[in-house]
């Protein structure tokens, strides 16, 4: 199956995910282009990570279809899905603690089959571009939490992916680090042709970073639209935003 209209998109359609008696995702459809940033938000347990697990091949959905660039990839192993251009990060940091920042980023490229000389150049370019060249020889274990988050994202980008799924990259970051992350992420789609699906509970970050939002509640899509539309949606306010600090108030 090759659907031309989805040639440069990641799509999920009608995804259902059942865990013994619990419907964690119920008919969820979503799409991500290579030049946009889409936010996936919703209360704890609403199914956000489960959807990322389905998209990235960690879970085979009970029903529904996932496509990458028009090709059906539903239920393929994570390794195959990353070859198709999709990379994800996890809710907890997963870096090689005994390798340097440079080696961690280079490994991302090598793991994706990029030649050694090119992988080295790519790692160098990314560290410079994201302003962490001075950390190149620091071991993963010695980094601050915020630095680890960035290195993890650079390792993903180093694979030359077209779709990057970030599961709570700002969790545990202070306001300044989260602001810096916002600046660094916002250029990725245009600079690398890599679309971003980002999950985060930091509404200040999400509302400023994303062009579109997708809101889940109890496994169901309850709203989709621009940050302005979603913020003004009474169903979303009741299910989720009402319990969050209002970004305008400057609370975090
Ligand atoms: N492997 C699993 N087996 C059984 N139940 C699961 C599994 N993974 C997730 N769940 C359940 O599915 C529901 C959705 O969980 P999920 O982790 O996707 O939520 P989330 O939106 O990412 O929440 P959070 O904001 O807390 O990270 C929850 O009720 C969770 O307990
Ligand atoms: Mg989660």
Short mmCIF file of N, CA, C and O in Angstrom, two decimals, residues 109-215:
data_model
loop_
_atom_site.label_atom_id
_atom_site.label_comp_id
_atom_site.label_asym_id
_atom_site.label_seq_id
_atom_site.Cartn_x
_atom_site.Cartn_y
_atom_site.Cartn_z
N UNK A 109 24.10 8.09 15.14
CA UNK A 109 24.30 8.04 13.69
C UNK A 109 24.80 6.67 13.25
O UNK A 109 24.29 6.08 12.28
N UNK A 110 25.78 6.12 13.98
CA UNK A 110 26.33 4.81 13.61
C UNK A 110 25.25 3.74 13.67
O UNK A 110 25.14 2.88 12.80
N UNK A 111 24.41 3.83 14.72
CA UNK A 111 23.34 2.85 14.89
C UNK A 111 22.35 2.88 13.74
O UNK A 111 21.69 1.90 13.44
N UNK A 112 22.25 4.04 13.08
CA UNK A 112 21.32 4.17 11.96
C UNK A 112 22.01 3.80 10.64
O UNK A 112 21.44 3.98 9.57
N UNK A 113 23.25 3.32 10.73
CA UNK A 113 23.93 2.86 9.51
C UNK A 113 24.69 3.94 8.77
O UNK A 113 25.11 3.74 7.63
N UNK A 114 24.86 5.09 9.41
CA UNK A 114 25.62 6.17 8.77
C UNK A 114 27.12 5.87 8.91
O UNK A 114 27.56 5.39 9.95
N UNK A 115 27.88 6.11 7.83
CA UNK A 115 29.32 5.78 7.83
C UNK A 115 30.07 6.53 8.92
O UNK A 115 29.71 7.64 9.28
N UNK A 116 31.18 5.92 9.42
CA UNK A 116 31.89 6.45 10.57
C UNK A 116 32.34 7.91 10.39
O UNK A 116 32.13 8.74 11.27
N UNK A 117 32.90 8.23 9.22
CA UNK A 117 33.40 9.60 9.01
C UNK A 117 32.23 10.59 9.02
O UNK A 117 32.32 11.68 9.58
N UNK A 118 31.15 10.18 8.38
CA UNK A 118 29.96 11.05 8.35
C UNK A 118 29.34 11.18 9.73
O UNK A 118 28.84 12.24 10.10
N UNK A 119 29.34 10.08 10.47
CA UNK A 119 28.76 10.08 11.82
C UNK A 119 29.53 11.04 12.71
O UNK A 119 28.95 11.78 13.51
N UNK A 120 30.86 11.03 12.56
CA UNK A 120 31.70 11.92 13.35
C UNK A 120 31.38 13.38 13.01
O UNK A 120 31.22 14.23 13.90
N UNK A 121 31.29 13.66 11.72
CA UNK A 121 31.00 15.03 11.28
C UNK A 121 29.63 15.47 11.78
O UNK A 121 29.44 16.61 12.23
N UNK A 122 28.69 14.56 11.72
CA UNK A 122 27.33 14.88 12.15
C UNK A 122 27.28 15.19 13.65
O UNK A 122 26.66 16.16 14.08
N UNK A 123 27.98 14.36 14.44
CA UNK A 123 28.00 14.58 15.89
C UNK A 123 28.61 15.95 16.18
O UNK A 123 28.08 16.72 16.99
N UNK A 124 29.68 16.25 15.50
CA UNK A 124 30.36 17.52 15.70
C UNK A 124 29.42 18.69 15.36
O UNK A 124 29.26 19.63 16.14
N UNK A 125 28.77 18.57 14.21
CA UNK A 125 27.85 19.62 13.74
C UNK A 125 26.71 19.84 14.74
O UNK A 125 26.37 20.98 15.09
N UNK A 126 26.15 18.75 15.24
CA UNK A 126 25.01 18.87 16.15
C UNK A 126 25.40 19.50 17.48
O UNK A 126 24.69 20.35 18.02
N UNK A 127 26.55 19.10 18.01
CA UNK A 127 26.99 19.66 19.29
C UNK A 127 27.21 21.16 19.15
O UNK A 127 26.86 21.94 20.05
N UNK A 128 27.75 21.56 18.02
CA UNK A 128 28.00 22.97 17.79
C UNK A 128 26.69 23.74 17.64
O UNK A 128 26.47 24.76 18.28
N UNK A 129 25.82 23.18 16.81
CA UNK A 129 24.54 23.82 16.52
C UNK A 129 23.71 24.04 17.78
O UNK A 129 23.01 25.04 17.93
N UNK A 130 23.79 23.10 18.71
CA UNK A 130 22.99 23.19 19.93
C UNK A 130 23.78 23.82 21.08
O UNK A 130 23.32 23.82 22.23
N UNK A 131 24.96 24.33 20.76
CA UNK A 131 25.71 25.08 21.75
C UNK A 131 26.23 24.27 22.92
O UNK A 131 26.37 24.78 24.02
N UNK A 132 26.51 22.97 22.68
CA UNK A 132 27.07 22.17 23.78
C UNK A 132 28.40 21.53 23.38
O UNK A 132 28.78 20.47 23.89
N UNK A 133 29.10 22.19 22.47
CA UNK A 133 30.40 21.68 22.02
C UNK A 133 31.38 21.57 23.19
O UNK A 133 32.22 20.67 23.23
N UNK A 134 31.26 22.50 24.16
CA UNK A 134 32.17 22.48 25.31
C UNK A 134 31.97 21.23 26.18
O UNK A 134 32.79 20.92 27.03
N UNK A 135 30.87 20.50 25.96
CA UNK A 135 30.61 19.30 26.77
C UNK A 135 31.04 18.02 26.05
O UNK A 135 30.81 16.92 26.57
N UNK A 136 31.67 18.15 24.88
CA UNK A 136 31.86 16.98 24.02
C UNK A 136 32.56 15.80 24.72
O UNK A 136 32.24 14.65 24.47
N UNK A 137 33.51 16.08 25.61
CA UNK A 137 34.24 14.99 26.24
C UNK A 137 33.72 14.60 27.62
O UNK A 137 34.28 13.73 28.28
N UNK A 138 32.66 15.24 28.05
CA UNK A 138 32.09 14.92 29.36
C UNK A 138 31.32 13.60 29.27
O UNK A 138 30.61 13.34 28.29
N UNK A 139 31.47 12.76 30.28
CA UNK A 139 30.77 11.47 30.28
C UNK A 139 29.28 11.67 30.58
O UNK A 139 28.91 12.56 31.35
N UNK A 140 28.47 10.83 30.00
CA UNK A 140 27.02 10.90 30.19
C UNK A 140 26.62 11.00 31.65
O UNK A 140 25.77 11.82 32.01
N UNK A 141 27.28 10.20 32.49
CA UNK A 141 26.93 10.19 33.91
C UNK A 141 27.22 11.51 34.61
O UNK A 141 26.64 11.79 35.66
N UNK A 142 28.13 12.31 34.06
CA UNK A 142 28.52 13.55 34.73
C UNK A 142 27.67 14.75 34.32
O UNK A 142 27.89 15.86 34.81
N UNK A 143 26.74 14.54 33.41
CA UNK A 143 25.93 15.67 32.93
C UNK A 143 24.81 16.00 33.90
O UNK A 143 24.35 15.14 34.66
N UNK A 144 24.37 17.26 33.86
CA UNK A 144 23.16 17.62 34.60
C UNK A 144 21.97 16.96 33.90
O UNK A 144 22.05 16.56 32.73
N UNK A 145 20.87 16.93 34.60
CA UNK A 145 19.68 16.29 34.04
C UNK A 145 19.25 16.97 32.73
O UNK A 145 18.94 16.32 31.73
N UNK A 146 19.29 18.31 32.74
CA UNK A 146 18.89 19.06 31.54
C UNK A 146 19.82 18.79 30.37
O UNK A 146 19.37 18.65 29.23
N UNK A 147 21.12 18.67 30.66
CA UNK A 147 22.08 18.37 29.59
C UNK A 147 21.85 16.97 29.03
O UNK A 147 21.92 16.74 27.82
N UNK A 148 21.55 16.03 29.93
CA UNK A 148 21.27 14.66 29.47
C UNK A 148 20.11 14.64 28.48
O UNK A 148 20.12 13.93 27.48
N UNK A 149 19.08 15.43 28.82
CA UNK A 149 17.90 15.49 27.95
C UNK A 149 18.27 15.95 26.54
O UNK A 149 17.82 15.39 25.54
N UNK A 150 19.10 16.99 26.47
CA UNK A 150 19.50 17.52 25.16
C UNK A 150 20.34 16.50 24.39
O UNK A 150 20.12 16.27 23.20
N UNK A 151 21.29 15.86 25.08
CA UNK A 151 22.14 14.88 24.41
C UNK A 151 21.30 13.74 23.86
O UNK A 151 21.52 13.25 22.75
N UNK A 152 20.31 13.34 24.63
CA UNK A 152 19.42 12.27 24.19
C UNK A 152 18.69 12.67 22.89
O UNK A 152 18.56 11.87 21.97
N UNK A 153 18.27 13.91 22.84
CA UNK A 153 17.56 14.39 21.64
C UNK A 153 18.54 14.48 20.46
O UNK A 153 18.20 14.10 19.33
N UNK A 154 19.76 14.94 20.72
CA UNK A 154 20.75 15.02 19.64
C UNK A 154 21.10 13.62 19.12
O UNK A 154 21.29 13.44 17.92
N UNK A 155 21.17 12.67 20.02
CA UNK A 155 21.45 11.30 19.58
C UNK A 155 20.35 10.82 18.64
O UNK A 155 20.61 10.13 17.65
N UNK A 156 19.12 11.20 18.94
CA UNK A 156 18.00 10.82 18.06
C UNK A 156 18.11 11.53 16.72
O UNK A 156 17.97 10.91 15.66
N UNK A 157 18.39 12.83 16.74
CA UNK A 157 18.47 13.59 15.48
C UNK A 157 19.63 13.10 14.61
O UNK A 157 19.56 13.13 13.39
N UNK A 158 20.69 12.64 15.28
CA UNK A 158 21.88 12.16 14.56
C UNK A 158 21.55 10.98 13.65
O UNK A 158 22.32 10.65 12.74
N UNK A 159 20.43 10.33 13.87
CA UNK A 159 20.05 9.19 13.02
C UNK A 159 19.49 9.64 11.67
O UNK A 159 19.17 8.80 10.84
N UNK A 160 19.35 10.98 11.49
CA UNK A 160 18.74 11.51 10.26
C UNK A 160 17.27 11.13 10.17
O UNK A 160 16.75 10.88 9.08
N UNK A 161 16.60 11.07 11.32
CA UNK A 161 15.20 10.66 11.32
C UNK A 161 14.31 11.75 10.70
O UNK A 161 14.69 12.92 10.64
N UNK A 162 13.15 11.34 10.26
CA UNK A 162 12.17 12.29 9.73
C UNK A 162 11.05 12.57 10.72
O UNK A 162 10.26 13.49 10.53
N UNK A 163 10.95 11.72 11.74
CA UNK A 163 9.92 11.88 12.76
C UNK A 163 10.56 11.60 14.11
O UNK A 163 11.16 10.54 14.31
N UNK A 164 10.41 12.57 14.99
CA UNK A 164 11.01 12.45 16.31
C UNK A 164 9.89 12.51 17.35
O UNK A 164 9.11 13.46 17.37
N UNK A 165 9.80 11.49 18.19
CA UNK A 165 8.76 11.46 19.21
C UNK A 165 9.41 11.65 20.58
O UNK A 165 10.27 10.87 20.97
N UNK A 166 9.03 12.72 21.25
CA UNK A 166 9.67 13.07 22.52
C UNK A 166 8.67 12.89 23.66
O UNK A 166 7.65 13.57 23.72
N UNK A 167 8.98 11.97 24.58
CA UNK A 167 8.07 11.70 25.70
C UNK A 167 8.54 12.46 26.93
O UNK A 167 9.47 12.03 27.62
N UNK A 168 7.93 13.58 27.20
CA UNK A 168 8.21 14.45 28.35
C UNK A 168 9.68 14.89 28.44
O UNK A 168 10.32 14.71 29.47
N UNK A 169 10.18 15.54 27.37
CA UNK A 169 11.58 15.97 27.41
C UNK A 169 11.84 17.08 28.43
O UNK A 169 12.98 17.26 28.86
N UNK A 170 10.81 17.82 28.83
CA UNK A 170 11.04 18.92 29.77
C UNK A 170 10.78 18.54 31.22
O UNK A 170 10.96 19.34 32.12
N UNK A 171 10.38 17.27 31.43
CA UNK A 171 10.13 16.84 32.81
C UNK A 171 11.41 16.95 33.61
O UNK A 171 12.46 16.48 33.19
N UNK A 172 11.35 17.61 34.74
CA UNK A 172 12.53 17.73 35.60
C UNK A 172 13.45 18.88 35.24
O UNK A 172 14.46 19.08 35.90
N UNK A 173 13.12 19.62 34.19
CA UNK A 173 13.94 20.79 33.83
C UNK A 173 13.43 22.03 34.58
O UNK A 173 12.24 22.16 34.81
N UNK A 174 14.35 22.93 34.92
CA UNK A 174 13.89 24.19 35.50
C UNK A 174 13.45 25.12 34.37
O UNK A 174 13.58 24.79 33.19
N UNK A 175 12.93 26.29 34.75
CA UNK A 175 12.34 27.18 33.76
C UNK A 175 13.35 27.61 32.69
O UNK A 175 13.02 27.65 31.50
N UNK A 176 14.55 27.89 33.14
CA UNK A 176 15.58 28.35 32.20
C UNK A 176 15.95 27.23 31.22
O UNK A 176 16.07 27.45 30.00
N UNK A 177 16.12 26.02 31.74
CA UNK A 177 16.46 24.88 30.88
C UNK A 177 15.33 24.58 29.91
O UNK A 177 15.55 24.25 28.74
N UNK A 178 14.12 24.71 30.41
CA UNK A 178 12.96 24.41 29.58
C UNK A 178 12.81 25.46 28.46
O UNK A 178 12.47 25.15 27.32
N UNK A 179 13.14 26.72 28.79
CA UNK A 179 13.15 27.78 27.78
C UNK A 179 14.20 27.51 26.70
O UNK A 179 13.95 27.70 25.51
N UNK A 180 15.37 27.07 27.15
CA UNK A 180 16.44 26.78 26.20
C UNK A 180 16.03 25.61 25.30
O UNK A 180 16.22 25.64 24.08
N UNK A 181 15.42 24.60 25.89
CA UNK A 181 14.95 23.45 25.12
C UNK A 181 13.96 23.90 24.05
O UNK A 181 14.02 23.47 22.90
N UNK A 182 13.05 24.78 24.44
CA UNK A 182 12.06 25.31 23.50
C UNK A 182 12.75 25.92 22.28
O UNK A 182 12.39 25.63 21.14
N UNK A 183 13.76 26.75 22.53
CA UNK A 183 14.49 27.39 21.43
C UNK A 183 15.18 26.36 20.55
O UNK A 183 15.19 26.47 19.33
N UNK A 184 15.75 25.33 21.18
CA UNK A 184 16.50 24.34 20.42
C UNK A 184 15.58 23.44 19.59
O UNK A 184 15.90 23.08 18.47
N UNK A 185 14.43 23.11 20.16
CA UNK A 185 13.51 22.22 19.43
C UNK A 185 12.81 22.93 18.28
O UNK A 185 12.54 22.33 17.25
N UNK A 186 12.55 24.22 18.48
CA UNK A 186 11.68 24.90 17.51
C UNK A 186 12.26 24.94 16.10
O UNK A 186 11.52 24.98 15.13
N UNK A 187 13.59 24.88 15.98
CA UNK A 187 14.19 24.93 14.64
C UNK A 187 14.35 23.57 13.97
O UNK A 187 14.67 23.50 12.78
N UNK A 188 14.17 22.49 14.73
CA UNK A 188 14.49 21.16 14.20
C UNK A 188 13.69 20.79 12.93
O UNK A 188 14.27 20.33 11.95
N UNK A 189 12.37 21.02 12.90
CA UNK A 189 11.64 20.62 11.70
C UNK A 189 12.16 21.29 10.42
O UNK A 189 12.38 20.61 9.41
N UNK A 190 12.43 22.60 10.48
CA UNK A 190 12.92 23.29 9.29
C UNK A 190 14.36 22.94 8.98
O UNK A 190 14.74 22.76 7.83
N UNK A 191 15.18 22.84 10.04
CA UNK A 191 16.61 22.60 9.84
C UNK A 191 16.90 21.18 9.34
O UNK A 191 17.79 20.97 8.54
N UNK A 192 16.14 20.21 9.85
CA UNK A 192 16.47 18.81 9.57
C UNK A 192 15.35 18.07 8.82
O UNK A 192 15.47 16.88 8.57
N UNK A 193 14.27 18.75 8.49
CA UNK A 193 13.16 18.06 7.84
C UNK A 193 12.64 16.94 8.73
O UNK A 193 12.28 15.87 8.26
N UNK A 194 12.61 17.22 10.03
CA UNK A 194 12.21 16.20 10.99
C UNK A 194 11.07 16.72 11.84
O UNK A 194 11.24 17.66 12.62
N UNK A 195 9.88 16.15 11.66
CA UNK A 195 8.72 16.56 12.44
C UNK A 195 8.83 16.04 13.87
O UNK A 195 9.44 15.01 14.12
N UNK A 196 8.22 16.78 14.78
CA UNK A 196 8.29 16.40 16.20
C UNK A 196 6.89 16.19 16.77
O UNK A 196 6.02 17.05 16.63
N UNK A 197 6.71 15.05 17.42
CA UNK A 197 5.52 14.84 18.25
C UNK A 197 6.01 14.89 19.68
O UNK A 197 6.84 14.07 20.08
N UNK A 198 5.52 15.85 20.44
CA UNK A 198 6.04 16.03 21.79
C UNK A 198 4.94 15.88 22.83
O UNK A 198 3.85 16.44 22.70
N UNK A 199 5.25 15.05 23.85
CA UNK A 199 4.37 14.91 25.01
C UNK A 199 4.99 15.74 26.11
O UNK A 199 6.19 15.61 26.37
N UNK A 200 4.25 16.58 26.76
CA UNK A 200 4.76 17.21 27.97
C UNK A 200 3.62 17.80 28.78
O UNK A 200 2.57 18.13 28.24
N UNK A 201 3.84 17.88 30.09
CA UNK A 201 2.84 18.49 30.97
C UNK A 201 3.15 19.97 31.19
O UNK A 201 2.39 20.65 31.88
N UNK A 202 4.27 20.46 30.63
CA UNK A 202 4.63 21.87 30.77
C UNK A 202 3.86 22.66 29.71
O UNK A 202 4.29 22.77 28.56
N UNK A 203 2.70 23.19 30.10
CA UNK A 203 1.82 23.86 29.12
C UNK A 203 2.44 25.14 28.57
O UNK A 203 2.14 25.55 27.45
N UNK A 204 3.30 25.76 29.34
CA UNK A 204 3.99 26.95 28.86
C UNK A 204 4.84 26.58 27.64
O UNK A 204 4.79 27.22 26.59
N UNK A 205 5.60 25.51 27.76
CA UNK A 205 6.43 25.01 26.66
C UNK A 205 5.57 24.57 25.48
O UNK A 205 5.79 24.97 24.33
N UNK A 206 4.59 23.73 25.76
CA UNK A 206 3.75 23.14 24.70
C UNK A 206 3.02 24.21 23.89
O UNK A 206 3.02 24.20 22.66
N UNK A 207 2.41 25.15 24.60
CA UNK A 207 1.60 26.16 23.92
C UNK A 207 2.46 27.06 23.03
O UNK A 207 2.01 27.57 22.01
N UNK A 208 3.71 27.30 23.45
CA UNK A 208 4.58 28.17 22.65
C UNK A 208 5.25 27.43 21.51
O UNK A 208 5.56 28.01 20.47
N UNK A 209 5.50 26.14 21.69
CA UNK A 209 6.30 25.38 20.73
C UNK A 209 5.49 24.80 19.57
O UNK A 209 5.97 24.72 18.44
N UNK A 210 4.25 24.38 19.88
CA UNK A 210 3.52 23.53 18.92
C UNK A 210 2.62 24.32 17.98
O UNK A 210 1.99 25.29 18.38
N UNK A 211 2.55 23.86 16.73
CA UNK A 211 1.61 24.44 15.78
C UNK A 211 0.21 23.85 15.98
O UNK A 211 -0.79 24.51 15.76
N UNK A 212 0.17 22.59 16.37
CA UNK A 212 -1.10 21.90 16.58
C UNK A 212 -1.01 21.08 17.85
O UNK A 212 0.06 20.61 18.21
N UNK A 213 -2.17 20.85 18.47
CA UNK A 213 -2.21 20.00 19.65
C UNK A 213 -3.24 18.89 19.44
O UNK A 213 -4.25 19.07 18.76
N UNK A 214 -2.95 17.74 20.05
CA UNK A 214 -3.87 16.60 20.04
C UNK A 214 -4.09 16.24 21.50
O UNK A 214 -3.14 15.98 22.23
N UNK A 215 -5.36 16.24 21.92
CA UNK A 215 -5.62 16.03 23.35
C UNK A 215 -6.30 14.70 23.59
O UNK A 215 -7.35 14.41 23.00
#
